[in-house]
PDB file of N, CA and C in Angstrom:
ATOM      1  N   MET A 878       0.805  -1.200   0.000  1.00 48.00           N
ATOM      2  CA  MET A 878       0.000   0.000   0.000  1.00 48.00           C
ATOM      3  C   MET A 878       0.853   1.272   0.000  1.00 48.00           C
ATOM      4  N   ASP A 879       2.108   1.141   0.384  1.00 52.00           N
ATOM      5  CA  ASP A 879       2.965   2.326   0.383  1.00 52.00           C
ATOM      6  C   ASP A 879       3.168   2.873  -1.020  1.00 52.00           C
ATOM      7  N   LEU A 880       3.209   1.985  -2.010  1.00 55.00           N
ATOM      8  CA  LEU A 880       3.432   2.434  -3.374  1.00 55.00           C
ATOM      9  C   LEU A 880       2.266   3.249  -3.911  1.00 55.00           C
ATOM     10  N   ARG A 881       1.093   3.019  -3.419  1.00 56.00           N
ATOM     11  CA  ARG A 881      -0.069   3.734  -3.933  1.00 56.00           C
ATOM     12  C   ARG A 881      -0.177   5.139  -3.370  1.00 56.00           C
ATOM     13  N   ARG A 882       0.511   5.416  -2.284  1.00 55.00           N
ATOM     14  CA  ARG A 882       0.596   6.762  -1.697  1.00 55.00           C
ATOM     15  C   ARG A 882      -0.773   7.347  -1.406  1.00 55.00           C
ATOM     16  N   PHE A 883      -1.608   6.618  -0.703  1.00 58.00           N
ATOM     17  CA  PHE A 883      -2.934   7.114  -0.372  1.00 58.00           C
ATOM     18  C   PHE A 883      -2.833   8.434   0.391  1.00 58.00           C
ATOM     19  N   GLY A 884      -3.522   9.434  -0.105  1.00 57.00           N
ATOM     20  CA  GLY A 884      -3.563  10.706   0.565  1.00 57.00           C
ATOM     21  C   GLY A 884      -2.412  11.641   0.235  1.00 57.00           C
ATOM     22  N   LYS A 885      -1.404  11.145  -0.468  1.00 61.00           N
ATOM     23  CA  LYS A 885      -0.251  11.991  -0.783  1.00 61.00           C
ATOM     24  C   LYS A 885      -0.552  12.921  -1.958  1.00 61.00           C
ATOM     25  N   GLU A 886      -1.136  12.375  -3.012  1.00 58.00           N
ATOM     26  CA  GLU A 886      -1.500  13.154  -4.192  1.00 58.00           C
ATOM     27  C   GLU A 886      -3.016  13.133  -4.340  1.00 58.00           C
ATOM     28  N   LYS A 887      -3.527  13.872  -5.317  1.00 63.00           N
ATOM     29  CA  LYS A 887      -4.971  13.912  -5.530  1.00 63.00           C
ATOM     30  C   LYS A 887      -5.491  12.608  -6.123  1.00 63.00           C
ATOM     31  N   ARG A 888      -4.627  11.919  -6.884  1.00 61.00           N
ATOM     32  CA  ARG A 888      -5.035  10.646  -7.468  1.00 61.00           C
ATOM     33  C   ARG A 888      -4.511   9.513  -6.598  1.00 61.00           C
ATOM     34  N   LEU A 889      -5.123   8.333  -6.710  1.00 58.00           N
ATOM     35  CA  LEU A 889      -4.750   7.208  -5.864  1.00 58.00           C
ATOM     36  C   LEU A 889      -3.513   6.468  -6.372  1.00 58.00           C
ATOM     37  N   SER A 890      -3.126   6.672  -7.600  1.00 59.00           N
ATOM     38  CA  SER A 890      -2.005   5.946  -8.175  1.00 59.00           C
ATOM     39  C   SER A 890      -0.691   6.653  -7.857  1.00 59.00           C
ATOM     40  N   TRP A 891       0.386   5.872  -7.790  1.00 59.00           N
ATOM     41  CA  TRP A 891       1.711   6.448  -7.531  1.00 59.00           C
ATOM     42  C   TRP A 891       2.254   7.120  -8.781  1.00 59.00           C
ATOM     43  N   TYR A 892       1.702   6.784  -9.946  1.00 62.00           N
ATOM     44  CA  TYR A 892       2.189   7.342 -11.206  1.00 62.00           C
ATOM     45  C   TYR A 892       1.445   8.624 -11.535  1.00 62.00           C
ATOM     46  N   TYR A 893       2.168   9.599 -11.979  1.00 63.00           N
ATOM     47  CA  TYR A 893       1.562  10.798 -12.522  1.00 63.00           C
ATOM     48  C   TYR A 893       2.450  11.307 -13.648  1.00 63.00           C
ATOM     49  N   GLN A 894       1.872  12.046 -14.560  1.00 72.00           N
ATOM     50  CA  GLN A 894       2.586  12.483 -15.748  1.00 72.00           C
ATOM     51  C   GLN A 894       3.717  13.431 -15.371  1.00 72.00           C
ATOM     52  N   GLN A 895       4.881  13.165 -15.971  1.00 79.00           N
ATOM     53  CA  GLN A 895       6.042  14.016 -15.747  1.00 79.00           C
ATOM     54  C   GLN A 895       6.544  14.510 -17.098  1.00 79.00           C
ATOM     55  N   THR A 896       7.135  15.680 -17.103  1.00 87.00           N
ATOM     56  CA  THR A 896       7.716  16.194 -18.332  1.00 87.00           C
ATOM     57  C   THR A 896       9.111  15.626 -18.510  1.00 87.00           C
ATOM     58  N   PHE A 897       9.555  15.535 -19.774  1.00 90.00           N
ATOM     59  CA  PHE A 897      10.895  15.034 -20.051  1.00 90.00           C
ATOM     60  C   PHE A 897      11.924  16.045 -19.572  1.00 90.00           C
ATOM     61  N   ARG A 898      12.972  15.528 -18.979  1.00 94.00           N
ATOM     62  CA  ARG A 898      14.097  16.374 -18.574  1.00 94.00           C
ATOM     63  C   ARG A 898      15.207  16.243 -19.601  1.00 94.00           C
ATOM     64  N   ARG A 899      16.277  16.975 -19.404  1.00 96.00           N
ATOM     65  CA  ARG A 899      17.389  16.994 -20.365  1.00 96.00           C
ATOM     66  C   ARG A 899      17.974  15.600 -20.561  1.00 96.00           C
ATOM     67  N   ASN A 900      18.211  14.869 -19.488  1.00 96.00           N
ATOM     68  CA  ASN A 900      18.800  13.533 -19.602  1.00 96.00           C
ATOM     69  C   ASN A 900      17.892  12.575 -20.363  1.00 96.00           C
ATOM     70  N   ASP A 901      16.587  12.714 -20.202  1.00 95.00           N
ATOM     71  CA  ASP A 901      15.652  11.869 -20.935  1.00 95.00           C
ATOM     72  C   ASP A 901      15.783  12.110 -22.438  1.00 95.00           C
ATOM     73  N   TRP A 902      15.867  13.376 -22.833  1.00 97.00           N
ATOM     74  CA  TRP A 902      16.001  13.703 -24.252  1.00 97.00           C
ATOM     75  C   TRP A 902      17.341  13.225 -24.805  1.00 97.00           C
ATOM     76  N   VAL A 903      18.407  13.329 -24.004  1.00 98.00           N
ATOM     77  CA  VAL A 903      19.727  12.878 -24.460  1.00 98.00           C
ATOM     78  C   VAL A 903      19.696  11.379 -24.745  1.00 98.00           C
ATOM     79  N   VAL A 904      19.111  10.607 -23.852  1.00 97.00           N
ATOM     80  CA  VAL A 904      19.033   9.160 -24.051  1.00 97.00           C
ATOM     81  C   VAL A 904      18.146   8.829 -25.249  1.00 97.00           C
ATOM     82  N   LEU A 905      17.023   9.498 -25.383  1.00 97.00           N
ATOM     83  CA  LEU A 905      16.116   9.241 -26.493  1.00 97.00           C
ATOM     84  C   LEU A 905      16.777   9.540 -27.838  1.00 97.00           C
ATOM     85  N   VAL A 906      17.429  10.687 -27.946  1.00 98.00           N
ATOM     86  CA  VAL A 906      18.108  11.059 -29.187  1.00 98.00           C
ATOM     87  C   VAL A 906      19.267  10.105 -29.455  1.00 98.00           C
ATOM     88  N   GLY A 907      19.999   9.725 -28.416  1.00 97.00           N
ATOM     89  CA  GLY A 907      21.116   8.788 -28.580  1.00 97.00           C
ATOM     90  C   GLY A 907      20.652   7.446 -29.115  1.00 97.00           C
ATOM     91  N   MET A 908      19.533   6.943 -28.621  1.00 96.00           N
ATOM     92  CA  MET A 908      19.018   5.660 -29.103  1.00 96.00           C
ATOM     93  C   MET A 908      18.551   5.757 -30.556  1.00 96.00           C
ATOM     94  N   VAL A 909      17.929   6.870 -30.917  1.00 97.00           N
ATOM     95  CA  VAL A 909      17.496   7.059 -32.301  1.00 97.00           C
ATOM     96  C   VAL A 909      18.709   7.099 -33.221  1.00 97.00           C
ATOM     97  N   VAL A 910      19.769   7.781 -32.807  1.00 96.00           N
ATOM     98  CA  VAL A 910      21.002   7.848 -33.605  1.00 96.00           C
ATOM     99  C   VAL A 910      21.607   6.460 -33.770  1.00 96.00           C
ATOM    100  N   LEU A 911      21.635   5.661 -32.708  1.00 92.00           N
ATOM    101  CA  LEU A 911      22.188   4.313 -32.802  1.00 92.00           C
ATOM    102  C   LEU A 911      21.381   3.433 -33.751  1.00 92.00           C
ATOM    103  N   VAL A 912      20.067   3.536 -33.694  1.00 90.00           N
ATOM    104  CA  VAL A 912      19.222   2.739 -34.595  1.00 90.00           C
ATOM    105  C   VAL A 912      19.434   3.176 -36.042  1.00 90.00           C
ATOM    106  N   LEU A 913      19.501   4.477 -36.292  1.00 92.00           N
ATOM    107  CA  LEU A 913      19.741   4.956 -37.650  1.00 92.00           C
ATOM    108  C   LEU A 913      21.118   4.537 -38.157  1.00 92.00           C
ATOM    109  N   LEU A 914      22.120   4.565 -37.287  1.00 90.00           N
ATOM    110  CA  LEU A 914      23.462   4.117 -37.655  1.00 90.00           C
ATOM    111  C   LEU A 914      23.456   2.640 -38.027  1.00 90.00           C
ATOM    112  N   GLU A 915      22.726   1.842 -37.272  1.00 87.00           N
ATOM    113  CA  GLU A 915      22.629   0.419 -37.583  1.00 87.00           C
ATOM    114  C   GLU A 915      21.974   0.193 -38.940  1.00 87.00           C
ATOM    115  N   VAL A 916      20.908   0.920 -39.221  1.00 87.00           N
ATOM    116  CA  VAL A 916      20.227   0.773 -40.511  1.00 87.00           C
ATOM    117  C   VAL A 916      21.156   1.181 -41.644  1.00 87.00           C
ATOM    118  N   VAL A 917      21.886   2.261 -41.489  1.00 88.00           N
ATOM    119  CA  VAL A 917      22.823   2.712 -42.526  1.00 88.00           C
ATOM    120  C   VAL A 917      23.914   1.675 -42.741  1.00 88.00           C
ATOM    121  N   LEU A 918      24.474   1.139 -41.660  1.00 85.00           N
ATOM    122  CA  LEU A 918      25.534   0.138 -41.804  1.00 85.00           C
ATOM    123  C   LEU A 918      25.029  -1.139 -42.459  1.00 85.00           C
ATOM    124  N   ILE A 919      23.792  -1.527 -42.179  1.00 85.00           N
ATOM    125  CA  ILE A 919      23.222  -2.707 -42.836  1.00 85.00           C
ATOM    126  C   ILE A 919      23.083  -2.449 -44.337  1.00 85.00           C
ATOM    127  N   ARG A 920      22.658  -1.258 -44.705  1.00 88.00           N
ATOM    128  CA  ARG A 920      22.500  -0.919 -46.129  1.00 88.00           C
ATOM    129  C   ARG A 920      23.849  -0.852 -46.835  1.00 88.00           C
ATOM    130  N   VAL A 921      24.862  -0.279 -46.173  1.00 87.00           N
ATOM    131  CA  VAL A 921      26.175  -0.102 -46.793  1.00 87.00           C
ATOM    132  C   VAL A 921      26.886  -1.439 -46.971  1.00 87.00           C
ATOM    133  N   THR A 922      26.810  -2.308 -45.967  1.00 81.00           N
ATOM    134  CA  THR A 922      27.544  -3.570 -46.019  1.00 81.00           C
ATOM    135  C   THR A 922      26.732  -4.704 -46.624  1.00 81.00           C
ATOM    136  N   ASP A 923      25.509  -4.440 -47.023  1.00 80.00           N
ATOM    137  CA  ASP A 923      24.618  -5.449 -47.632  1.00 80.00           C
ATOM    138  C   ASP A 923      24.424  -6.663 -46.736  1.00 80.00           C
ATOM    139  N   GLY A 924      24.359  -6.463 -45.453  1.00 80.00           N
ATOM    140  CA  GLY A 924      24.105  -7.575 -44.561  1.00 80.00           C
ATOM    141  C   GLY A 924      24.299  -7.187 -43.117  1.00 80.00           C
ATOM    142  N   ARG A 925      24.186  -8.191 -42.245  1.00 75.00           N
ATOM    143  CA  ARG A 925      24.293  -7.924 -40.817  1.00 75.00           C
ATOM    144  C   ARG A 925      25.515  -8.568 -40.197  1.00 75.00           C
ATOM    145  N   PHE A 926      26.368  -9.143 -41.008  1.00 71.00           N
ATOM    146  CA  PHE A 926      27.548  -9.798 -40.464  1.00 71.00           C
ATOM    147  C   PHE A 926      28.571  -8.753 -40.064  1.00 71.00           C
ATOM    148  N   TRP A 927      29.169  -8.929 -38.900  1.00 66.00           N
ATOM    149  CA  TRP A 927      30.130  -7.964 -38.363  1.00 66.00           C
ATOM    150  C   TRP A 927      31.539  -8.476 -38.590  1.00 66.00           C
ATOM    151  N   TRP A 928      32.368  -7.706 -39.262  1.00 65.00           N
ATOM    152  CA  TRP A 928      33.761  -8.060 -39.504  1.00 65.00           C
ATOM    153  C   TRP A 928      34.641  -7.277 -38.545  1.00 65.00           C
ATOM    154  N   PRO A 929      35.209  -7.935 -37.529  1.00 66.00           N
ATOM    155  CA  PRO A 929      36.098  -7.202 -36.614  1.00 66.00           C
ATOM    156  C   PRO A 929      37.379  -6.786 -37.314  1.00 66.00           C
ATOM    157  N   ILE A 930      37.855  -5.623 -36.975  1.00 58.00           N
ATOM    158  CA  ILE A 930      39.075  -5.096 -37.613  1.00 58.00           C
ATOM    159  C   ILE A 930      40.286  -5.500 -36.799  1.00 58.00           C
TER     160      ILE A 930
END
């Protein structure tokens, strides 16, 4: 029952909407960049096999 925080907020749930902070945006943009990089590398190398240098 501690997680539900009865009486602490106006709603009964422990979750409430929060705005994104700077670190959230950094992680989100970083993940999008990594996914786009992976797609580009798959297109350039014509496959998914990784050749270590």
